[in-house]
Short mmCIF file of C-alpha atoms in Angstrom, two decimals:
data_model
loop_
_atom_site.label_atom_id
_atom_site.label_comp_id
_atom_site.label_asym_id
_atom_site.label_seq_id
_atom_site.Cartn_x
_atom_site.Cartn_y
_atom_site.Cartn_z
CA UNK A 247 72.61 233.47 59.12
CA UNK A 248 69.26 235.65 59.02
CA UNK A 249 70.16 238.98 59.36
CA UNK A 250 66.72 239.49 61.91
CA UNK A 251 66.21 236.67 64.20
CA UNK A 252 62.43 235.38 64.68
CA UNK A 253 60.94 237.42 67.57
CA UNK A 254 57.39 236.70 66.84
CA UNK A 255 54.48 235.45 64.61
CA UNK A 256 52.00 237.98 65.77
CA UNK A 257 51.14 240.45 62.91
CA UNK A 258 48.88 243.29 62.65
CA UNK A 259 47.15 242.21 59.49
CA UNK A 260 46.94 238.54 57.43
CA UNK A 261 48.58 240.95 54.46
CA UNK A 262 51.92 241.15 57.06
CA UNK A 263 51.63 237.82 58.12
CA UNK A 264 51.76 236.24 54.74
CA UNK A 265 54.75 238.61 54.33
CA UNK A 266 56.42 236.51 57.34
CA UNK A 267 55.27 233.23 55.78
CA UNK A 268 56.98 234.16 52.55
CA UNK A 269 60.27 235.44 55.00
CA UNK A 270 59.95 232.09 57.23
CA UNK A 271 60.30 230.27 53.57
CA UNK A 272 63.13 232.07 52.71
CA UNK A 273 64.99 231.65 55.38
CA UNK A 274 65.17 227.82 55.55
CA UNK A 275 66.67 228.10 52.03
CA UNK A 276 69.41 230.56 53.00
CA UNK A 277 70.24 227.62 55.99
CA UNK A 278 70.35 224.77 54.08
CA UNK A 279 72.49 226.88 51.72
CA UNK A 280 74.06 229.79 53.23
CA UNK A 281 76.14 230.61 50.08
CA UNK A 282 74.25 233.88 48.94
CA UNK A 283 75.78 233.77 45.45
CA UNK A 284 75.08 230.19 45.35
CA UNK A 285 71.43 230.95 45.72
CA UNK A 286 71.56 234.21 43.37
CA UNK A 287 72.46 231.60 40.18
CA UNK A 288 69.74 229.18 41.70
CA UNK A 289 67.16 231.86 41.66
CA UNK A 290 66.30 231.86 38.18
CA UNK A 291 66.46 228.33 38.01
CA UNK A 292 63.15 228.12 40.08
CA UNK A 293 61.48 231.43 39.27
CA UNK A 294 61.02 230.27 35.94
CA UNK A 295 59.84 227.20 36.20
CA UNK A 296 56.21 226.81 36.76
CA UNK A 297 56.45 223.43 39.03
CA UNK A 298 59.28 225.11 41.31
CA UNK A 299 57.17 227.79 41.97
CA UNK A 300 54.03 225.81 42.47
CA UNK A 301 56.53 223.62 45.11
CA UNK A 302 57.75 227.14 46.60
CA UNK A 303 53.89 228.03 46.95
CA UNK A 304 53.51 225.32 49.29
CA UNK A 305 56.09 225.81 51.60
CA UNK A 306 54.53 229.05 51.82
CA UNK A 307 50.98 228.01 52.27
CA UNK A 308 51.96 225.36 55.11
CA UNK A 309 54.30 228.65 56.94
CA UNK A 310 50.91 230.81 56.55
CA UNK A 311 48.73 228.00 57.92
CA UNK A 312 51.23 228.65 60.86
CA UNK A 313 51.33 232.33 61.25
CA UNK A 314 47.65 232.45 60.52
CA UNK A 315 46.95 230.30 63.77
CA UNK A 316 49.42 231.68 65.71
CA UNK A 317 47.71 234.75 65.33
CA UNK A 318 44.24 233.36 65.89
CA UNK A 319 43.52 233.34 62.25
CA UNK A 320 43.19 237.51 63.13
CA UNK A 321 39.45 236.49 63.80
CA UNK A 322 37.32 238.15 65.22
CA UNK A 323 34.00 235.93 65.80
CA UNK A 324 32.45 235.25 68.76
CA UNK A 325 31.68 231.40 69.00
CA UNK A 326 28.32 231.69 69.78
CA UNK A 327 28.49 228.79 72.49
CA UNK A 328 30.44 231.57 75.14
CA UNK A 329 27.98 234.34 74.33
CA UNK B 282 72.36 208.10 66.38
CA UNK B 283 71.89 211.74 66.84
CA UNK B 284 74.45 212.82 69.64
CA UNK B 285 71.48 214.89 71.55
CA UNK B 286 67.96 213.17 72.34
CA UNK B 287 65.50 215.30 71.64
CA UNK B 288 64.08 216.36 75.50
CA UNK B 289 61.91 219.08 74.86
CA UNK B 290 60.29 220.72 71.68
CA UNK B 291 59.84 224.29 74.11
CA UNK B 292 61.72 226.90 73.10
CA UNK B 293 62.31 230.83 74.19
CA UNK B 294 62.08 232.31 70.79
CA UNK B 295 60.51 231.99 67.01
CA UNK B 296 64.48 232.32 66.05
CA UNK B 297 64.98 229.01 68.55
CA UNK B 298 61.94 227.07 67.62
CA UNK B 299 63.08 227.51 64.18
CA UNK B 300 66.65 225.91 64.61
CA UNK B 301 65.19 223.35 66.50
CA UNK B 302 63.12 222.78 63.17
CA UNK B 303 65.60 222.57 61.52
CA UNK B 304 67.52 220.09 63.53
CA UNK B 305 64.34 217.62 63.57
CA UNK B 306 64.33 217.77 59.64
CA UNK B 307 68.32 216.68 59.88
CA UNK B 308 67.52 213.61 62.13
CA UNK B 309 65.29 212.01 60.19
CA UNK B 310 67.57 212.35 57.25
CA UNK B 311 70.29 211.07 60.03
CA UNK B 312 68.29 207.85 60.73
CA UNK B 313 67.24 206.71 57.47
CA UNK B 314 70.95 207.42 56.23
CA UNK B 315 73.43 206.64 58.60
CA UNK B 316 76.80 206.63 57.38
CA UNK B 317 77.86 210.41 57.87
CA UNK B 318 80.04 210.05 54.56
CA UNK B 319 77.32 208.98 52.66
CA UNK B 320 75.45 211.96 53.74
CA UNK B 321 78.43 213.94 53.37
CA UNK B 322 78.29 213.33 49.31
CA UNK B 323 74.77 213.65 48.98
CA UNK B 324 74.66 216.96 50.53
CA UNK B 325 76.46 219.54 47.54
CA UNK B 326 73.02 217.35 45.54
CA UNK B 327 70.46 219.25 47.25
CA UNK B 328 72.48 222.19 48.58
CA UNK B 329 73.09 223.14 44.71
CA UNK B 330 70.24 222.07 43.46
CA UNK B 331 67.04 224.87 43.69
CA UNK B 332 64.15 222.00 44.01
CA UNK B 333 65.87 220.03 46.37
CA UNK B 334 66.58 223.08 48.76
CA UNK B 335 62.67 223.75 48.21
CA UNK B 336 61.81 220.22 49.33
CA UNK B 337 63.92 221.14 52.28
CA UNK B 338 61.80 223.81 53.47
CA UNK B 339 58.79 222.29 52.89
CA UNK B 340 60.05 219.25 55.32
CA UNK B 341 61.30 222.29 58.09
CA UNK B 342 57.86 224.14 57.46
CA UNK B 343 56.46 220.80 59.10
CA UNK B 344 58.42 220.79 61.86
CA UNK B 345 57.92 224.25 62.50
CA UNK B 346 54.23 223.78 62.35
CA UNK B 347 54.95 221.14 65.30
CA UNK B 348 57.09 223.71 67.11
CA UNK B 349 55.26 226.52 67.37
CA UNK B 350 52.01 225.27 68.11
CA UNK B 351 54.14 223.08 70.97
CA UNK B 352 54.99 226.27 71.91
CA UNK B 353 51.20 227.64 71.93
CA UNK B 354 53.00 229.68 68.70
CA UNK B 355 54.88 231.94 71.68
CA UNK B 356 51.67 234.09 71.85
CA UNK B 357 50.56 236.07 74.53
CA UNK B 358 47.30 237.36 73.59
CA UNK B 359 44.17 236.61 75.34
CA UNK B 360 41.16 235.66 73.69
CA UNK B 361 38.87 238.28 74.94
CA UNK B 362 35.93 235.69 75.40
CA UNK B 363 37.96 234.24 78.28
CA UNK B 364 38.62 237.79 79.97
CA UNK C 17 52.32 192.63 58.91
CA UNK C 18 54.07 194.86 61.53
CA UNK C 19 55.17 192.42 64.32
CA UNK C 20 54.13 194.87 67.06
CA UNK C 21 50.88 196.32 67.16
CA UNK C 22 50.87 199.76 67.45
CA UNK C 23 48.73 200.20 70.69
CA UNK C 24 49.47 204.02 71.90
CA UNK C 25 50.67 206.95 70.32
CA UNK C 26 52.32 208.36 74.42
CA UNK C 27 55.70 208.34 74.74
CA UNK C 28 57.87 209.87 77.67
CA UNK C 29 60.04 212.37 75.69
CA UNK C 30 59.90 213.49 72.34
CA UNK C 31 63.21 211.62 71.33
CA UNK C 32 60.87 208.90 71.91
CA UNK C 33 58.26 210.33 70.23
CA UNK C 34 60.14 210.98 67.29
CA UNK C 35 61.46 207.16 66.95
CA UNK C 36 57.43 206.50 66.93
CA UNK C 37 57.00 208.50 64.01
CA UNK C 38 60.04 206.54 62.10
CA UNK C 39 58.10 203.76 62.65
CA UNK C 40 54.38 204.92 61.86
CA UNK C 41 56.68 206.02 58.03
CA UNK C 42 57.86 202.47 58.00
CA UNK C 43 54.63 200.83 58.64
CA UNK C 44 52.97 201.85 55.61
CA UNK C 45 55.78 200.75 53.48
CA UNK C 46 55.37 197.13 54.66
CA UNK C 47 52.11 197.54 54.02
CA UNK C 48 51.87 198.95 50.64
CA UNK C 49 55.21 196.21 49.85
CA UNK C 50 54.97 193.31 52.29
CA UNK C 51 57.23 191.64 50.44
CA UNK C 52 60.54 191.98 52.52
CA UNK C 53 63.10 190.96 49.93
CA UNK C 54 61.44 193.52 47.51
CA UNK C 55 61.81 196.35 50.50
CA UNK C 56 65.51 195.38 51.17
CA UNK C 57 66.16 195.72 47.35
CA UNK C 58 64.67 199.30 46.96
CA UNK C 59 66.46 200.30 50.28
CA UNK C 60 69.91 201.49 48.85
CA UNK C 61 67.69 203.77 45.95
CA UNK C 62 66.37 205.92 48.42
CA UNK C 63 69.22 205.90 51.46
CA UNK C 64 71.29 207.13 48.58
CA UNK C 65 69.27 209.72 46.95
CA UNK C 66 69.31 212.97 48.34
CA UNK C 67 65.84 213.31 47.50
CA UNK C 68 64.32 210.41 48.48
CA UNK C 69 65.48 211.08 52.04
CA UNK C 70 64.07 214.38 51.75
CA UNK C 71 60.83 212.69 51.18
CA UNK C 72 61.34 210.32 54.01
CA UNK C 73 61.88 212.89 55.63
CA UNK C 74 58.30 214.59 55.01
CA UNK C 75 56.89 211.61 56.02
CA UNK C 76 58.40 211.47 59.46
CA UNK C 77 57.77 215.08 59.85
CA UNK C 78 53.88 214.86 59.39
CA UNK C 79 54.04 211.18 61.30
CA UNK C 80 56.10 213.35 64.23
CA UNK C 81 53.18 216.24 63.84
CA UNK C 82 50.37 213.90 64.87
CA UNK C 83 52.51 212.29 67.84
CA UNK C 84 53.28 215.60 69.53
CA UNK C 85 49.96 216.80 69.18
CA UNK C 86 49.17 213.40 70.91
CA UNK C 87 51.52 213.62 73.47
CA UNK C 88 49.78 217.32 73.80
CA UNK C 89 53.30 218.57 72.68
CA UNK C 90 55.20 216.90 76.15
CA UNK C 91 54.44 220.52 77.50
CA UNK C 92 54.38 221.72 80.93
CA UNK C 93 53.25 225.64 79.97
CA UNK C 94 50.15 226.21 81.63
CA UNK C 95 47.98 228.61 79.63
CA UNK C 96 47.57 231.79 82.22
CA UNK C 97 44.06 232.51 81.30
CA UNK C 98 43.27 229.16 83.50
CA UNK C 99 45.69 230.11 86.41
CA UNK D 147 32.40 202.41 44.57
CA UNK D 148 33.93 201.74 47.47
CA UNK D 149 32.12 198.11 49.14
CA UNK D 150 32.02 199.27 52.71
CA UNK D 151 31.10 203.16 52.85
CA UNK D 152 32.74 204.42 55.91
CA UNK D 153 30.34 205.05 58.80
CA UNK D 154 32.72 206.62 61.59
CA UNK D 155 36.95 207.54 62.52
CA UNK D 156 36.31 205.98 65.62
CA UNK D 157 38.19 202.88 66.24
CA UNK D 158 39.41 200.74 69.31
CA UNK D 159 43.28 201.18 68.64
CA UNK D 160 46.08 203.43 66.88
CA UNK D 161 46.53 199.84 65.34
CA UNK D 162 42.87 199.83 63.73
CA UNK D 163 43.04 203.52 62.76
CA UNK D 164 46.54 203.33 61.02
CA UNK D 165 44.24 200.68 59.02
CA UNK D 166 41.52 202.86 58.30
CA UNK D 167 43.84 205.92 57.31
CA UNK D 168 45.46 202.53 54.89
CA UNK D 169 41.98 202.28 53.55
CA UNK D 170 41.40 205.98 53.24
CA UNK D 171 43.87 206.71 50.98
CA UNK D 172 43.07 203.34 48.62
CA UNK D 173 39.34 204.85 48.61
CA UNK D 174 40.81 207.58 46.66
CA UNK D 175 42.44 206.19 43.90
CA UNK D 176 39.36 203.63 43.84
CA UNK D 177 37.44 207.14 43.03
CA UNK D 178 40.10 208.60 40.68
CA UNK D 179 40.91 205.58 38.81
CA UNK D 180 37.24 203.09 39.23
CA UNK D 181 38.66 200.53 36.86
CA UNK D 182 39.98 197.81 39.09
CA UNK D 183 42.37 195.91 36.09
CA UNK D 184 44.01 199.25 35.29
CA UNK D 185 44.44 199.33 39.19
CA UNK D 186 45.98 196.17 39.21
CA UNK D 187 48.27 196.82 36.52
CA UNK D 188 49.13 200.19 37.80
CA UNK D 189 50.17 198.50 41.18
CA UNK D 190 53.99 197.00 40.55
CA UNK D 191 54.83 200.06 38.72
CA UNK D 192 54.43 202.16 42.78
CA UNK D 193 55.12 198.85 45.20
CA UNK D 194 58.53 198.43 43.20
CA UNK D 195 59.44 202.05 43.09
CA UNK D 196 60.86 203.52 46.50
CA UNK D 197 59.70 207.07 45.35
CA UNK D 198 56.34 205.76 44.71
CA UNK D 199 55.91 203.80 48.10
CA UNK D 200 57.50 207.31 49.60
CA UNK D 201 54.55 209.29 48.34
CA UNK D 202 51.74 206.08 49.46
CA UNK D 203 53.37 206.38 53.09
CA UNK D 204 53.16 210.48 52.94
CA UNK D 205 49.19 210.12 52.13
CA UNK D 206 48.77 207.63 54.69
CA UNK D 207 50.62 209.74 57.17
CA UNK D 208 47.75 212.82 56.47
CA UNK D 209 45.07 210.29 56.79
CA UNK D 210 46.66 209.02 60.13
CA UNK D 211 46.74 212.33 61.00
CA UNK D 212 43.07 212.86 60.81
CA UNK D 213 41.86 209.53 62.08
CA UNK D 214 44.67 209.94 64.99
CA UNK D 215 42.69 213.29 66.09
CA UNK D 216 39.23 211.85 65.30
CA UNK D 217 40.00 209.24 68.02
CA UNK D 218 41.49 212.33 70.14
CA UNK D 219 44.36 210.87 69.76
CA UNK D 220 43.28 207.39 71.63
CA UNK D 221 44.95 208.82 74.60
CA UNK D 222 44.19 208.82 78.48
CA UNK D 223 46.20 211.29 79.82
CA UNK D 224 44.37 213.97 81.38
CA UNK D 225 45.08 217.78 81.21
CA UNK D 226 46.16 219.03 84.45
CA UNK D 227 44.88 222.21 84.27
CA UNK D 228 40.90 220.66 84.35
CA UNK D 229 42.11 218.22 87.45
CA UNK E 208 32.59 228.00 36.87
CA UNK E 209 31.63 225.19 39.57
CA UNK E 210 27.95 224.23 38.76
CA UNK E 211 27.26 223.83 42.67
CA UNK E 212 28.67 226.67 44.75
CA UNK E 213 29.83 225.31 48.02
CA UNK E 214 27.15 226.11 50.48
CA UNK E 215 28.65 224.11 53.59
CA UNK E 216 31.21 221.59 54.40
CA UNK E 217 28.98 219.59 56.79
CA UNK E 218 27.73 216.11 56.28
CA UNK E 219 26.28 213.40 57.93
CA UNK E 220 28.61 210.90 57.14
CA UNK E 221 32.37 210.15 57.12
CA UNK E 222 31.58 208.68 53.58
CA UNK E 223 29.27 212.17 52.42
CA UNK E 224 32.72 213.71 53.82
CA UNK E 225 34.72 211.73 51.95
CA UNK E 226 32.74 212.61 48.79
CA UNK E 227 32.43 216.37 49.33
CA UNK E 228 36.76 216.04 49.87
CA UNK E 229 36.86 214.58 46.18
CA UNK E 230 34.94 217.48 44.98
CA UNK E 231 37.03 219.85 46.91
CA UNK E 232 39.92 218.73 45.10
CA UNK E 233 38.56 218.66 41.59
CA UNK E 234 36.92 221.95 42.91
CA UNK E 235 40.92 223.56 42.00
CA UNK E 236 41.48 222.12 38.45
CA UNK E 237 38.30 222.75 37.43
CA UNK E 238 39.45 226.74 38.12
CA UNK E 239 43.09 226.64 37.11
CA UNK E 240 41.88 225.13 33.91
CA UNK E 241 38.61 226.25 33.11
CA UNK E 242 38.63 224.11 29.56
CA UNK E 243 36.54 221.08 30.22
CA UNK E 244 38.19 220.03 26.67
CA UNK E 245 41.37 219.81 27.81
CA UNK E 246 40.65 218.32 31.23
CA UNK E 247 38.90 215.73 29.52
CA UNK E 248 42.29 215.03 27.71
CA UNK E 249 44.31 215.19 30.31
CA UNK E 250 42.35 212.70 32.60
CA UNK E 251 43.82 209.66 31.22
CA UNK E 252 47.40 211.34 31.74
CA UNK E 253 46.90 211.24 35.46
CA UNK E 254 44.46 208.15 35.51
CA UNK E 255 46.36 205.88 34.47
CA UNK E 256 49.68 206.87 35.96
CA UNK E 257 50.47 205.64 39.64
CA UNK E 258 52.47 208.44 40.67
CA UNK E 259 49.51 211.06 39.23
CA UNK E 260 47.26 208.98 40.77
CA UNK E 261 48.39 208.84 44.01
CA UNK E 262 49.18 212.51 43.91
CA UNK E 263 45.60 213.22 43.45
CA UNK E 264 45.33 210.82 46.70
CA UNK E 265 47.00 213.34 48.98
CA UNK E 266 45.22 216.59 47.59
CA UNK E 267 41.46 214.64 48.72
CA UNK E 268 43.74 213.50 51.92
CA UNK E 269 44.12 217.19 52.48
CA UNK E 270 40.48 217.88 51.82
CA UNK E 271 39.46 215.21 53.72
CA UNK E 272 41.08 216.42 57.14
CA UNK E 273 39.52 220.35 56.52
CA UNK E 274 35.91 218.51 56.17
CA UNK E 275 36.16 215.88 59.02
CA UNK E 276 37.50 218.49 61.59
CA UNK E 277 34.54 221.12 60.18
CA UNK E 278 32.36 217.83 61.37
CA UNK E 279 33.86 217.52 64.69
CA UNK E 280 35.44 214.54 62.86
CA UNK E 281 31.42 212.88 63.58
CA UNK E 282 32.54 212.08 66.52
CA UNK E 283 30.40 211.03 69.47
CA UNK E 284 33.04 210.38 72.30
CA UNK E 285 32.70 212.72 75.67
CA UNK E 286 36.05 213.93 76.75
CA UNK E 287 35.54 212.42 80.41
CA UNK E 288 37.20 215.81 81.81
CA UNK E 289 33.79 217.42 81.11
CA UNK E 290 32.01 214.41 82.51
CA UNK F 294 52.75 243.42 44.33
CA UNK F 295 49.29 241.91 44.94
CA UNK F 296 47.20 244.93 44.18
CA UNK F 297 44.65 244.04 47.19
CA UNK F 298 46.15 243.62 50.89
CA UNK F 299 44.58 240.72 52.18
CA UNK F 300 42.27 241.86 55.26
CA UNK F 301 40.91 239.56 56.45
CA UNK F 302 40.66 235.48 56.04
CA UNK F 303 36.88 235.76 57.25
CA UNK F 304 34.08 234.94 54.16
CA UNK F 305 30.02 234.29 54.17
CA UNK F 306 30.42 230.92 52.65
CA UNK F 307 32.97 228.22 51.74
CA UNK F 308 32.33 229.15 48.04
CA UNK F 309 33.87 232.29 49.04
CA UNK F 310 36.47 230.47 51.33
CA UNK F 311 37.98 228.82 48.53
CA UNK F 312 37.53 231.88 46.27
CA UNK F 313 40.18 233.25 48.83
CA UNK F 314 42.53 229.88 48.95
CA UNK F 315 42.99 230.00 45.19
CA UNK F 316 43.91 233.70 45.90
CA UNK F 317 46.49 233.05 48.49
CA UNK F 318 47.81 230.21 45.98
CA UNK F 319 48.33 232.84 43.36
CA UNK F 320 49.53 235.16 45.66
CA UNK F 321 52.89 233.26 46.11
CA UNK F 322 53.79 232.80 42.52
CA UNK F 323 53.26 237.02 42.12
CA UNK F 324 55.90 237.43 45.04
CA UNK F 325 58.29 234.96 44.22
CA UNK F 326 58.14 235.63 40.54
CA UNK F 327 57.02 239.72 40.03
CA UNK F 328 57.14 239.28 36.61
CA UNK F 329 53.51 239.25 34.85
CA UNK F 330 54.87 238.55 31.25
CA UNK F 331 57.06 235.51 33.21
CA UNK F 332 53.95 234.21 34.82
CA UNK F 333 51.95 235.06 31.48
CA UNK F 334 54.58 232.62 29.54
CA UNK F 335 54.84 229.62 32.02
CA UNK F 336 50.88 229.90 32.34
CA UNK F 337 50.07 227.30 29.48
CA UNK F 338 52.94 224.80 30.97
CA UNK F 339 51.09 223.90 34.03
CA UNK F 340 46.97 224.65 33.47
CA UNK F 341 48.28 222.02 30.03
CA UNK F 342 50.18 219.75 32.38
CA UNK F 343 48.16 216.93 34.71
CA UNK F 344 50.78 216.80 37.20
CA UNK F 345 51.22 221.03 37.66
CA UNK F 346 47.30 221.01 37.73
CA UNK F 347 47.19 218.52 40.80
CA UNK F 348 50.24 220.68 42.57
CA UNK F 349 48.46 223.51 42.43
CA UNK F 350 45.68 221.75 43.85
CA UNK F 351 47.41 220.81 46.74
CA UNK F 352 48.34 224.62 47.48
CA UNK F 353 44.95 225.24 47.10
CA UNK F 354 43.92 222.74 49.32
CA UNK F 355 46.59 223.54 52.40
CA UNK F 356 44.95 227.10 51.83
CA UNK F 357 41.12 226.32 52.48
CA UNK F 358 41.82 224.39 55.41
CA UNK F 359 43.59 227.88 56.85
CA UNK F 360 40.65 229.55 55.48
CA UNK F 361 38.04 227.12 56.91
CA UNK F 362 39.86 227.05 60.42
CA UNK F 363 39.96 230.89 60.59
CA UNK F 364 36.06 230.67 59.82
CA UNK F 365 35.63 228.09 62.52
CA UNK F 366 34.61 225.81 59.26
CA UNK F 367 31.70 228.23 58.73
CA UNK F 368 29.93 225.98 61.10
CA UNK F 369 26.68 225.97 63.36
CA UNK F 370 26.70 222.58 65.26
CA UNK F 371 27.24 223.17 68.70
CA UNK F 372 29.24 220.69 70.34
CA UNK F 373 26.74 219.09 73.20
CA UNK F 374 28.90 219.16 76.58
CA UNK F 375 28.54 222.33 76.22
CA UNK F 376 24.66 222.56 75.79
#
């Protein structure tokens, strides 16, 4: 269904990788329900509504808590223990 | 119940790991509710309905969480403090 | 309550795994309502309610998070930087 | 408020720690809501409502989750990577 | 507007953990509504309500798991691999 | 549409951390809904509303423990086995 598959969670910056989270949110929605018009008449439905978007905020947040560690939280500390 | 046990949670790809997501949110849903017609009626509910798809993602976000870091998040850097 | 005793969180595949977390959801149920009769009563509300099985589902998806991580994700990877 | 403050996350068994995450999440609505006869009639209202005892099982499950790791998991398996 | 500005998230104790997690939590409405009037009105909406109540349970549940892992989870255990 | 890329995850202090959660939180809503005057309107529904305030919260909270991780919980304990 997702016109790009998934090829990677790496990302140059946290600003791209909270792009992906948003993208990796997204893209649950259009499987679950792959009927694009479907989802255009939903769309207003939830972007006007201040709990839906709260409840779309956390999908997003637990996606970013993903790409964020996947990409080492983009840290770049030295744990003092190794030095 | 489900026709495939689960055998592995490693994947090749993102793209993969997020089916397989996907399929571990379905067979929960699978266990607790059996009877495929049941399911079957229930599912133009949340397939039409915008905070039920959200719900949804938030459950596959979980399992994707799971899946990636299963998959040490299909990373190949190297933290430099190990080089 | 429970009648077994939940004594290890290992299993040998993650099919297994997974049927752990069903139970670690249902555990706190019968806790929180030990009452059986009461449990068998509210059963059909949520089987049949889209979003109630989402919900279980949630629950089985963060119960399924800890087991993998327990069962160190039933990986056989080998990070390289160790090789 | 709470009787017993809680001294450690350590415990013998996954039994005893699905007991203390149990007790973890009553702490917090001891906290939120210190009035033990608004407690008690606040309690049929959730252990009668499947989405209530839903939502009791998914904070138990996050507790679990932390206990679970606290304990590293209670588990005996070693990594073979360190062997 | 918090009076204390978060200077650390370590503690001695589980319970001092447990504590600084409630404070986390209230931490958020405290910023999305600034008003302490309203607050103060809105407390026995969600005090008094099991659902709101336990709700509140799994936001400090949340917290709770950020400030025990930022405390090693005040854990004392060796791993025996590094014995 | 947020008018500052996020750089970095990386902050002096937790006060700071979760200065940078409840940005990320907000961060979602812009995407999702672009419109200010939208946001602007369904403002006073949730910061007036116990239940939106404690959802929000939660977003907030999966957020700083992101934050916290990528800061190695802004910690200076050093874990003994390794003294």
């Amino acid at each position: 269904m997702p016109s790009n598959p998934l090829q990677t969670l790496l990302t140059q910056t946290p600003e791209e990788g909270y792009a992906l989270a948003v993208k990796l949110a997204q893209k649950s929605v259009e499987i679950t329900q792959p009927n694009e018009e479907v989802r255009q008449v939903l769309r207003p439905t939830y972007s006007n509504n201040a709990d839906s978007l709260i409840s779309v905020s956390q999908v997003i947040a637990i996606h970013f808590q993903t790409v964020a560690a996947a990409n080492n939280y983009w840290q770049t500390w030295t744990p003092y223990y190794y030095q």
